[in-house]
XYZ file of C-alpha atoms in Angstrom:
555
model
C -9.520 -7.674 34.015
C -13.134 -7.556 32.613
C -16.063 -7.891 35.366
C -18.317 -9.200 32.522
C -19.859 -12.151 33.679
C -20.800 -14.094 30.466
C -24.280 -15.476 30.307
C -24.863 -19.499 29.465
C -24.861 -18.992 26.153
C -22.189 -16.644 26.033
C -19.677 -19.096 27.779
C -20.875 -21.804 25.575
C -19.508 -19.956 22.570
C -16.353 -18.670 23.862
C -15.063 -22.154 25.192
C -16.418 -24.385 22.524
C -13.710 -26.921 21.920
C -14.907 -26.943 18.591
C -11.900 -25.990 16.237
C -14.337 -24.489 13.757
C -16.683 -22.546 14.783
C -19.482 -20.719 13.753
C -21.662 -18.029 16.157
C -24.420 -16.195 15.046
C -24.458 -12.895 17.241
C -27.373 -10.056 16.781
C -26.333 -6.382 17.865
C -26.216 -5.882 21.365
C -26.015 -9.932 22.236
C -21.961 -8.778 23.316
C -20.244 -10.624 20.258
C -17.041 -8.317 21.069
C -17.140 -9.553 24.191
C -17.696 -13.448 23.218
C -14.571 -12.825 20.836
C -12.293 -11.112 23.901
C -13.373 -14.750 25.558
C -13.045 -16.813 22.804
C -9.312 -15.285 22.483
C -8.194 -16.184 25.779
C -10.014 -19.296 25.540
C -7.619 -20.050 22.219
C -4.925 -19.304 23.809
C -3.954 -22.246 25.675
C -4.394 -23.788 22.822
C -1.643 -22.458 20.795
C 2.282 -23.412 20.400
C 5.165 -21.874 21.455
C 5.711 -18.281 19.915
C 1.950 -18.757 18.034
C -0.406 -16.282 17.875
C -4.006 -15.563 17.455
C -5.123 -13.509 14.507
C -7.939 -11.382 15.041
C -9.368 -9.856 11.820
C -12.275 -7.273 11.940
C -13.222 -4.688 8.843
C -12.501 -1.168 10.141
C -10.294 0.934 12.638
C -13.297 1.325 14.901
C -13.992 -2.446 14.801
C -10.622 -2.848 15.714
C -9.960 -0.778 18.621
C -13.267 -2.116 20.152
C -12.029 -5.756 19.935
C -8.621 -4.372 21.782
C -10.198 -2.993 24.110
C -12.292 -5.990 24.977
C -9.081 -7.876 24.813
C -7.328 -5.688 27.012
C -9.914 -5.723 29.572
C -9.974 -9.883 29.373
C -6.559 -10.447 28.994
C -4.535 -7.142 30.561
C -2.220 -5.374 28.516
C 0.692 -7.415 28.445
C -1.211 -11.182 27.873
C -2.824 -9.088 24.576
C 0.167 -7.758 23.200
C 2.212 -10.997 23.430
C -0.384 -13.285 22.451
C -3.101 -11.179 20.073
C -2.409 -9.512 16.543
C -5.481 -7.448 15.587
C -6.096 -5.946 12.088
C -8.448 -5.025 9.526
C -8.384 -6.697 6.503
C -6.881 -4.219 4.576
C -4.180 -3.729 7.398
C -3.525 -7.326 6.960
C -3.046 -7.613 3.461
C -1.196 -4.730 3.087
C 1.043 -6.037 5.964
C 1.563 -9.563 3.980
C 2.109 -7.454 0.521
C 4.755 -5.249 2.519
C 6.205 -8.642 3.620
C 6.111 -10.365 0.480
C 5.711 -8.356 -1.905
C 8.825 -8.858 -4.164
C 7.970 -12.480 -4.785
C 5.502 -11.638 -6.988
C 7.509 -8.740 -9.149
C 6.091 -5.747 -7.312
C 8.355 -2.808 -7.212
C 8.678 -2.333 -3.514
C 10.744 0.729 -3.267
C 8.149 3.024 -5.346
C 4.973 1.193 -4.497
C 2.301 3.533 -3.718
C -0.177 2.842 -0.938
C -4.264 3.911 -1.764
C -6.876 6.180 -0.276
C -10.511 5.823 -0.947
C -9.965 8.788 -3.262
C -7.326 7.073 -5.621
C -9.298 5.373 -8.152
C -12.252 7.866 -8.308
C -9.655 10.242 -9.023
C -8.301 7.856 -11.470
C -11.706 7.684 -13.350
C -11.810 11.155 -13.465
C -8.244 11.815 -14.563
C -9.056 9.380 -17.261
C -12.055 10.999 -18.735
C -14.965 8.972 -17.104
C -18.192 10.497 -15.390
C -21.586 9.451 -14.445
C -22.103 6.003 -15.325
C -19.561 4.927 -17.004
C -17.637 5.585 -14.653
C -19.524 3.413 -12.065
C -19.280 0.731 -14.082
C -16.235 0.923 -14.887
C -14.950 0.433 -11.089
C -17.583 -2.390 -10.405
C -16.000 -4.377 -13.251
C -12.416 -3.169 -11.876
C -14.037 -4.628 -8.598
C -15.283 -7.944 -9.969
C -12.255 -8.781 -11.643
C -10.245 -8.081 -8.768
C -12.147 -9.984 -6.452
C -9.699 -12.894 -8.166
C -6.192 -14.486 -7.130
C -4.499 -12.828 -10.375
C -1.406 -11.296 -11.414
C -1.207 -7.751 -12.701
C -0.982 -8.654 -16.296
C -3.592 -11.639 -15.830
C -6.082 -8.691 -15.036
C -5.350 -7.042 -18.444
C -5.909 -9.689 -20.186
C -9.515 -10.542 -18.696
C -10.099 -6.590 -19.248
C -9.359 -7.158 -22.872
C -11.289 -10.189 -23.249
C -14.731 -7.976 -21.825
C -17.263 -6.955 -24.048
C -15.971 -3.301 -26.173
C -17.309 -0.618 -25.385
C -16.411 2.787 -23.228
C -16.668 0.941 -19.363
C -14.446 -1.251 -20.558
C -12.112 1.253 -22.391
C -12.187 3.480 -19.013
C -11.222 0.168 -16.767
C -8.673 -0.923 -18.973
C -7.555 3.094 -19.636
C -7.235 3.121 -15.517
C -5.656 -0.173 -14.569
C -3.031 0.308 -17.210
C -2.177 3.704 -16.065
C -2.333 2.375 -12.182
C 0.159 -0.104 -13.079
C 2.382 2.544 -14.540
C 3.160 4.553 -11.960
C 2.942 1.557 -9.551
C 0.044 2.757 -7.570
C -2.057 0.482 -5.594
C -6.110 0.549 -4.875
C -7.518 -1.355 -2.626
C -9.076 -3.858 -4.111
C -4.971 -4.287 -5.397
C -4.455 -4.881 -1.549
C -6.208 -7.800 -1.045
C -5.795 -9.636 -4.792
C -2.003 -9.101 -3.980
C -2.266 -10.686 -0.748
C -4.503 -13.145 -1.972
C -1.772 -14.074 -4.644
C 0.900 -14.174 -2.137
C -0.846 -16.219 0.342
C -1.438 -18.802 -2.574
C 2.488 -19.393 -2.649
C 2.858 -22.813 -0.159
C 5.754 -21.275 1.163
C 4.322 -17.970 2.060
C 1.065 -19.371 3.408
C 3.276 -22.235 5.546
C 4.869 -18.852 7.076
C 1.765 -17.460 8.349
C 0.219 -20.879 9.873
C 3.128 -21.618 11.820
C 2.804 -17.890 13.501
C -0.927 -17.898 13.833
C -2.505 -20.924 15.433
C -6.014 -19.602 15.550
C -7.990 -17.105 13.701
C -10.815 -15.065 14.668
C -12.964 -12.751 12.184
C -15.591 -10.476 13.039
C -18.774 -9.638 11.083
C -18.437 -13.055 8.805
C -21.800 -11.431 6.850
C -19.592 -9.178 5.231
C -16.544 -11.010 3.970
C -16.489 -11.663 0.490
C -15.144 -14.765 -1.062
C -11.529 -13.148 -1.592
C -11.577 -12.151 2.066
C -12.740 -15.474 3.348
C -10.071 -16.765 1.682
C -7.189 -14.683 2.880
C -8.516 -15.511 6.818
C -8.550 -19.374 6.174
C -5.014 -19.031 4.372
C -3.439 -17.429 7.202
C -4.825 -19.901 9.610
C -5.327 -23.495 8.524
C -6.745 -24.590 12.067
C -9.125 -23.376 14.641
C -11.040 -20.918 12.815
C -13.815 -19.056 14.912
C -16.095 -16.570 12.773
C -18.576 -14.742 14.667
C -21.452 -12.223 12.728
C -25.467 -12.115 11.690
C -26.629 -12.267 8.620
C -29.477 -10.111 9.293
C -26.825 -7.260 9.640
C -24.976 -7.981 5.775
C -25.458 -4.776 3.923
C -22.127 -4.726 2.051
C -22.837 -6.688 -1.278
C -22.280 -3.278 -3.073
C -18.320 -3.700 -1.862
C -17.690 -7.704 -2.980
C -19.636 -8.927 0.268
C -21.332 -12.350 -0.271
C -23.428 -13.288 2.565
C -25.049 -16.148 1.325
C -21.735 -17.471 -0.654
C -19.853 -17.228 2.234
C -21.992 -18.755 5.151
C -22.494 -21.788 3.048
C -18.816 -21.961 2.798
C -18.129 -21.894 6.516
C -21.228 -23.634 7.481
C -18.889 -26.379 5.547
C -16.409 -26.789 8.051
C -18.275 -25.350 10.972
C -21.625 -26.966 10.781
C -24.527 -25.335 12.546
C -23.905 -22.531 14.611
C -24.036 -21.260 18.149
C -26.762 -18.578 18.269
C -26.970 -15.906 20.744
C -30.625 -14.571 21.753
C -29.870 -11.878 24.466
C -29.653 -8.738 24.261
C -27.514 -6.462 26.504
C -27.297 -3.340 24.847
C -31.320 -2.087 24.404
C -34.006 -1.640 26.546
C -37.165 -3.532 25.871
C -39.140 -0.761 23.930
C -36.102 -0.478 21.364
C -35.874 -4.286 20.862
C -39.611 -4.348 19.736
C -38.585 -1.937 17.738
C -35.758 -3.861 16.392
C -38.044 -7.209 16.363
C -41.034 -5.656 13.956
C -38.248 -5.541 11.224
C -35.658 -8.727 11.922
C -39.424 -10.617 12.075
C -39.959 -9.601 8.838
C -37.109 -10.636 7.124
C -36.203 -13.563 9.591
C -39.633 -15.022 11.311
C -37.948 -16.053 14.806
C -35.301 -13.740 15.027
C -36.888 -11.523 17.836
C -34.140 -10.950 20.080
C -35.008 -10.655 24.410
C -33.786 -8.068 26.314
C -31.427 -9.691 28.912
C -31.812 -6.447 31.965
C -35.434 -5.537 31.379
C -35.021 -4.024 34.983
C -32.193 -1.774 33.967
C -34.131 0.861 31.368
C -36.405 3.432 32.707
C -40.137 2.918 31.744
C -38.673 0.158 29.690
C -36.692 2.820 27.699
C -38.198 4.629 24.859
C -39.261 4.456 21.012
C -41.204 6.648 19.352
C -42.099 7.347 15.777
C -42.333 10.908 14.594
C -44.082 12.545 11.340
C -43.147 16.502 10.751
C -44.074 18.211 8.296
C -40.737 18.737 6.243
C -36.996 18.562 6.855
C -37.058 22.677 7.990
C -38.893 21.303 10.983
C -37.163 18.492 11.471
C -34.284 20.426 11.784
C -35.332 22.262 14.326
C -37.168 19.547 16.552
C -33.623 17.136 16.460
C -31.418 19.530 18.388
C -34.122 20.571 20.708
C -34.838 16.909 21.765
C -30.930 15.754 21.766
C -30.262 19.032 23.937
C -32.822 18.263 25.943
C -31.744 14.642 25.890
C -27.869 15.577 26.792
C -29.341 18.188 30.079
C -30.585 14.945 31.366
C -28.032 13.191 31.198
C -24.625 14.895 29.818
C -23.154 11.503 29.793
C -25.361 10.358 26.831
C -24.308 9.373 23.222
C -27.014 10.846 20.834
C -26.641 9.180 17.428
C -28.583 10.928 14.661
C -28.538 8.218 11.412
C -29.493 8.648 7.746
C -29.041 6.112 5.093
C -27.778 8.958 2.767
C -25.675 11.706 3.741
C -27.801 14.121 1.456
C -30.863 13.428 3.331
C -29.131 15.232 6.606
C -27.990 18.265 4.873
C -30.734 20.419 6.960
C -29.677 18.700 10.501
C -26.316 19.052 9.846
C -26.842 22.633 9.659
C -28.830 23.135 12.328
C -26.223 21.540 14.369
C -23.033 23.311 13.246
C -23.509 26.627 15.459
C -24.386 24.702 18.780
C -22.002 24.941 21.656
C -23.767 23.827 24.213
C -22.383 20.233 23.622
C -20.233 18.154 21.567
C -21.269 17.393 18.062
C -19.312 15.065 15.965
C -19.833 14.525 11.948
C -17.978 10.983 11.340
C -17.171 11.534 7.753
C -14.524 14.032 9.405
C -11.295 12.873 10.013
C -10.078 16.120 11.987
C -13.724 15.255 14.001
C -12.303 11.673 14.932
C -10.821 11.637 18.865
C -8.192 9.248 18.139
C -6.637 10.853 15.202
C -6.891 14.468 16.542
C -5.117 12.853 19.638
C -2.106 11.319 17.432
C -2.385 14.860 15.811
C -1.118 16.816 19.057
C 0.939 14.462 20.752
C 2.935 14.468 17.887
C 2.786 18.329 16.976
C 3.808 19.049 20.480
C 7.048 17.397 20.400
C 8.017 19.602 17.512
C 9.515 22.778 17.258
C 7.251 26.278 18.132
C 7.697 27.312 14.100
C 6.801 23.721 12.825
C 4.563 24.070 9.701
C 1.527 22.286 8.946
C 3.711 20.338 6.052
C 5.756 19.261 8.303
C 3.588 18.101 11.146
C 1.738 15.990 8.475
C 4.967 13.741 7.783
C 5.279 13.858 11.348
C 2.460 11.919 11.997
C 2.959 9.618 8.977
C 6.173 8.730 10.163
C 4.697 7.237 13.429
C 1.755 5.623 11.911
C 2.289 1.708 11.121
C 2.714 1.833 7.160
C 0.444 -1.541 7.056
C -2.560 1.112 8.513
C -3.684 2.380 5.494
C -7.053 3.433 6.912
C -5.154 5.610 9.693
C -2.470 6.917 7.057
C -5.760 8.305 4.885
C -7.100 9.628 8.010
C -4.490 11.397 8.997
C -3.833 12.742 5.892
C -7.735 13.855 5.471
C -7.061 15.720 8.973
C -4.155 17.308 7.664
C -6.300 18.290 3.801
C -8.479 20.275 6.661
C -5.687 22.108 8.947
C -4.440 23.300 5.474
C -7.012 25.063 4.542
C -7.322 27.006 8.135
C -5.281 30.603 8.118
C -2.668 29.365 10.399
C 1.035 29.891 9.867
C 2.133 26.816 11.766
C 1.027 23.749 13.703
C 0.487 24.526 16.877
C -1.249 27.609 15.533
C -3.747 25.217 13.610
C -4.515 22.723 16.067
C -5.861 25.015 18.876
C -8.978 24.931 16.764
C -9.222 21.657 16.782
C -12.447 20.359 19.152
C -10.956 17.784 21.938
C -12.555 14.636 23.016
C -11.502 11.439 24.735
C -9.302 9.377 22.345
C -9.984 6.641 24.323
C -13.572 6.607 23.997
C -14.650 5.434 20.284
C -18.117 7.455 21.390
C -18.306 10.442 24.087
C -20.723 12.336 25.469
C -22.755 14.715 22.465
C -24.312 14.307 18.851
C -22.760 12.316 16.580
C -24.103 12.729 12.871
C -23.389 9.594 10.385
C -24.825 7.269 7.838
C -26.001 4.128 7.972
C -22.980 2.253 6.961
C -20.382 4.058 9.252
C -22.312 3.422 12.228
C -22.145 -0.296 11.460
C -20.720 -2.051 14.913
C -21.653 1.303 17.292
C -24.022 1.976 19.719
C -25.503 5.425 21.266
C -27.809 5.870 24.370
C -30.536 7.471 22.034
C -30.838 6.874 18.464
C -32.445 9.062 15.616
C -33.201 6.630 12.684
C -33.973 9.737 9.776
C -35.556 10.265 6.938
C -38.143 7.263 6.495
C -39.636 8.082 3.265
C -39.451 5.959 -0.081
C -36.059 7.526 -2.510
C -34.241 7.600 0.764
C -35.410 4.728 2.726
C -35.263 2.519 0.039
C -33.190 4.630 -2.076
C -34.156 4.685 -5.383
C -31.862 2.533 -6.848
C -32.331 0.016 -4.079
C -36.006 -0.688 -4.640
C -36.386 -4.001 -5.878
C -34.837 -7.563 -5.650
C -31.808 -8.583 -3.838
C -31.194 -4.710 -3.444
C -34.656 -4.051 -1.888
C -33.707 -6.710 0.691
C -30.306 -4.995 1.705
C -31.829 -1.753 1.927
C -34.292 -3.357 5.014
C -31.167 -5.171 6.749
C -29.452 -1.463 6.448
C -32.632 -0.053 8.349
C -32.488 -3.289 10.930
C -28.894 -1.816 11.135
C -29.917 1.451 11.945
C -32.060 0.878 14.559
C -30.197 -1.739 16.510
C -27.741 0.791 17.289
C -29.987 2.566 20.505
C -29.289 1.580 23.639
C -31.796 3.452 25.825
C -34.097 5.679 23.095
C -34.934 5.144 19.488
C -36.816 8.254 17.418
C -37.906 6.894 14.145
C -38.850 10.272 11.638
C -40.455 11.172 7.834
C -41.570 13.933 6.546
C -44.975 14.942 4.925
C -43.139 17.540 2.814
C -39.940 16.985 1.017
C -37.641 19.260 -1.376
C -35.966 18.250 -4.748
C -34.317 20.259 -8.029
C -37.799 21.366 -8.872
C -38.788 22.579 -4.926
C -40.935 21.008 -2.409
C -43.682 18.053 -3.196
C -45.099 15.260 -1.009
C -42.982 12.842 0.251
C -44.405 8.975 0.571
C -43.429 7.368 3.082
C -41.402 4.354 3.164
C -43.055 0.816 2.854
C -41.580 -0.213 6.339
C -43.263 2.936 8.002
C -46.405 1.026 9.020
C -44.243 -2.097 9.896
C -42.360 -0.411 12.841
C -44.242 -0.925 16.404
C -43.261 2.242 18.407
C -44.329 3.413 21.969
C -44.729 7.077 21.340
C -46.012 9.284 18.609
C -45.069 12.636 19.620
C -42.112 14.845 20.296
C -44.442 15.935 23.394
C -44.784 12.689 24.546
C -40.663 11.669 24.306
C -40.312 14.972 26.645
C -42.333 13.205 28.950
C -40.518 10.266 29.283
C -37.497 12.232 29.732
C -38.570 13.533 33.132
C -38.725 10.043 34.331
C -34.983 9.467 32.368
C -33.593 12.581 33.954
C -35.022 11.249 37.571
C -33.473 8.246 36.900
C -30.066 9.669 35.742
C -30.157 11.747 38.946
C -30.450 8.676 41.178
């Protein structure tokens, strides 16, 4: 069972008898853990043979929460009373359910990858900007409880012209060969859940809901969690930390909506994941978008010196390059225990680092964009290939795996199928042969020991002992696109999210010096640079504080 000892305000949330319930939770102020509570708080609540319902946005998300729960709950108490899933998990498990009461062709219906319908585009003759377009309106439209040919008809009722020839092109050739994309998941769902009998099916086995990260729902998605659950609804999130409006997210839309039935919410203030130096940090940029925000750091005994944050200017990405790995290894001989995360907004911007990283050996290094990189799927990956025959090809190790895989987990199934896209393409003959290569870590740590590289959106929901926020300079930090407007104001929520992720350490950079088609010119750096109140200025001066880190590993 967990030895967390919730704080005041902690317990307040988690045993509200409130049936709807709103709680406004800043990184680090142990939302996960509130949840875990909250759960087992629910619980007693709930008829015989009910459940709760625990929706969260990503694998990752997901196993944290479980892991929470198990550590509340125990093992068995989670599995009998707690279904957890991503959104996309659960609507594909409803469609999977359901799905022949609204006409789908079950037998031949083809599950999505984040691939499909770029792939689509491109099969149908769109590029650059039209094609963009084309898949936001696909988006929009689908963002909608409506039928297959309901969505043809509002494509034929858009304005002519080629984005709307390529979306309509697309969804009529989707439809065809009765493949589904995501967005398809959820409108489906949506559709099904709409049916009183369906939805009546669902609220009798799920007698309380619980969704994590409410900032990012969008109005379909909000939707689907109240229709499974018609009572004791609990969402838990920040709004400071909503940088998904590009994917259908509506932050605004969808507080109002809950603040509806849940009134004002619980806030949490504390903070128990970073050290005092990386909440001011933290606090110079939530102040600025949300005067009063500033979180407090709960231990401000626990972190050495009061931790570390320090804001670096080099003079271009070559040098960059080379001061990163010689500060994270010197980071990791202090303490080989550590999680270094190194974060860009973009992944072009850490083209150089990831280089510069790719021949170490001294410790782990983990790119997250890489399936075959991610410790739970490897781990599915050779439990399963051991069980087979010594002459086993790749081939068949990759149906292997699929077979075992829950067909609702459509973000595992694409994983493991990424994996597999990168055995492939090793000179092995078989699959033992081609996993040997393969780097081991801990599956049951979401984040080990080492470098992890990532972008800004993937490291949503993690944390790391030391934190490099990269690449500070206007075009990446706002990105271009993203530098005015609504837009402007995501892009400083996605550096809030950034730099809430450090636990102990956070190393702000920018270059002077910058490189493009036509070669290097003079970067500017970005209009939050002077905003950001740091400690340190040097790399010099960050090696100094790890002699006092390393002392205090030691002891």
């Amino acid at each position: 069972m967990s030895e967390f000892a919730l704080s005041q305000e902690q317990s307040h949330a988690a045993t509200s008898d409130a049936d709807y319930l709103m709680i406004v939770a800043p990184p680090g102020c142990g939302k996960t853990e509130v949840l875990a509570h909250r759960a087992a708080h629910l619980i007693s609540s709930l008829e015989k043979n009910q459940r709760v319902l625990a929706l969260t946005f990503t694998n990752r998300a997901r196993s944290n929460l479980e892991e929470r729960l198990r550590a509340v709950l125990g093992q068995a108490r989670t599995r009998r009373h707690i279904v957890v899933r991503n959104f996309h998990g659960f609507a594909t498990q409803v469609v999977l359910a359901h799905g022949r009461t609204i006409g789908l062709e079950m037998d031949s219906l083809q599950q999505p990858k984040t691939s499909t319908l770029r792939k689509a585009m491109s099969d149908a003759g769109g590029n650059g900007a039209v094609m963009y377009d084309a898949e936001r309106m696909l988006s929009e439209i689908k963002r909608n409880s409506l039928s297959d040919a309901e969505v043809l008809r509002v494509l034929q009722q858009q304005s002519p012209g080629k984005v709307s020839e390529l979306a309509e092109k697309v969804e009529r050739a989707r439809q065809e060969v009765n493949q589904l994309h995501y967005d398809d998941l959820l409108r489906h769902a949506q559709c099904l859940l709409h049916i009183p009998a369906i939805s009546r099916l669902y609220q009798a086995h799920f007698g309380a809901v619980l969704v994590d990260e409410f900032q990012d729902l969008s109005l379909q998605q909000l939707d689907l969690a109240r229709l499974s659950c018609a009572s004791r609804q609990t969402f838990a999130g920040d709004p400071l930390q909503g940088i998904y409006s590009w994917a259908g997210a509506a932050p605004a839309e969808v507080e109002a909506e809950i603040r509806k039935n849940c009134g004002e919410p619980i806030r949490l203030h504390e903070s128990y994941r970073s050290s005092p130096k990386v909440l001011e940090t933290v606090n110079s940029i939530s102040e600025r978008i949300d005067p009063g925000s500033s979180l407090i750091s709960a231990q401000p005994a626990r972190w050495t010196e009061g931790g570390c944050s320090a804001a670096l200017v080099l003079h271009d990405r070559a040098q960059e390059a080379q001061v990163l790995p010689r500060l994270a290894a010197e980071i990791l001989s202090c303490n080989p225990e550590a999680s270094v995360g190194i974060i860009c907004r973009a992944g072009w911007r850490r083209g150089d680092i990831d280089r510069a990283f790719s021949a170490e050996t001294g410790f782990p290094v983990r790119r997250w964009e890489l399936a075959i990189d991610d410790p739970r799927i490897v781990a599915l990956i050779q439990s399963t290939v051991a069980t087979l025959p010594r002459g086993a090809s790749i081939a068949d190790a990759r149906l292997a795996v699929l077979d075992i895989v829950d067909p609702a987990d459509v973000e595992a199934r694409e994983q493991v199928d990424d994996a597999f896209d990168t055995l492939e393409q090793s000179n092995a003959t078989t699959a033992k042969a081609a996993i040997r290569s393969i780097r081991v870590s801990d599956p049951k740590q979401t984040i080990g020991p080492g470098v992890h590289l990532l972008n800004a959106h993937t490291g949503k929901g993690q944390q790391f002992d030391w934190v490099f926020v990269v690449g500070m300079e206007e075009g990446h930090l706002p990105g271009r696109r993203n530098s005015q407007g609504a837009a402007l104001a995501e892009e400083q929520r996605v550096l809030l999210v950034m730099l809430s992720r450090a636990r102990h350490g956070l190393i702000v950079t920018r270059v002077d010096i910058t490189s493009g088609m036509y070669g290097p010119y003079a970067a500017h750096q970005s209009r939050w640079w002077s905003e950001l109140q740091t400690a340190l200025t040097s790399a010099e001066e960050v090696e100094t504080h790890l002699l006092a880190y390393a002392s205090s590993v030691t002891a």
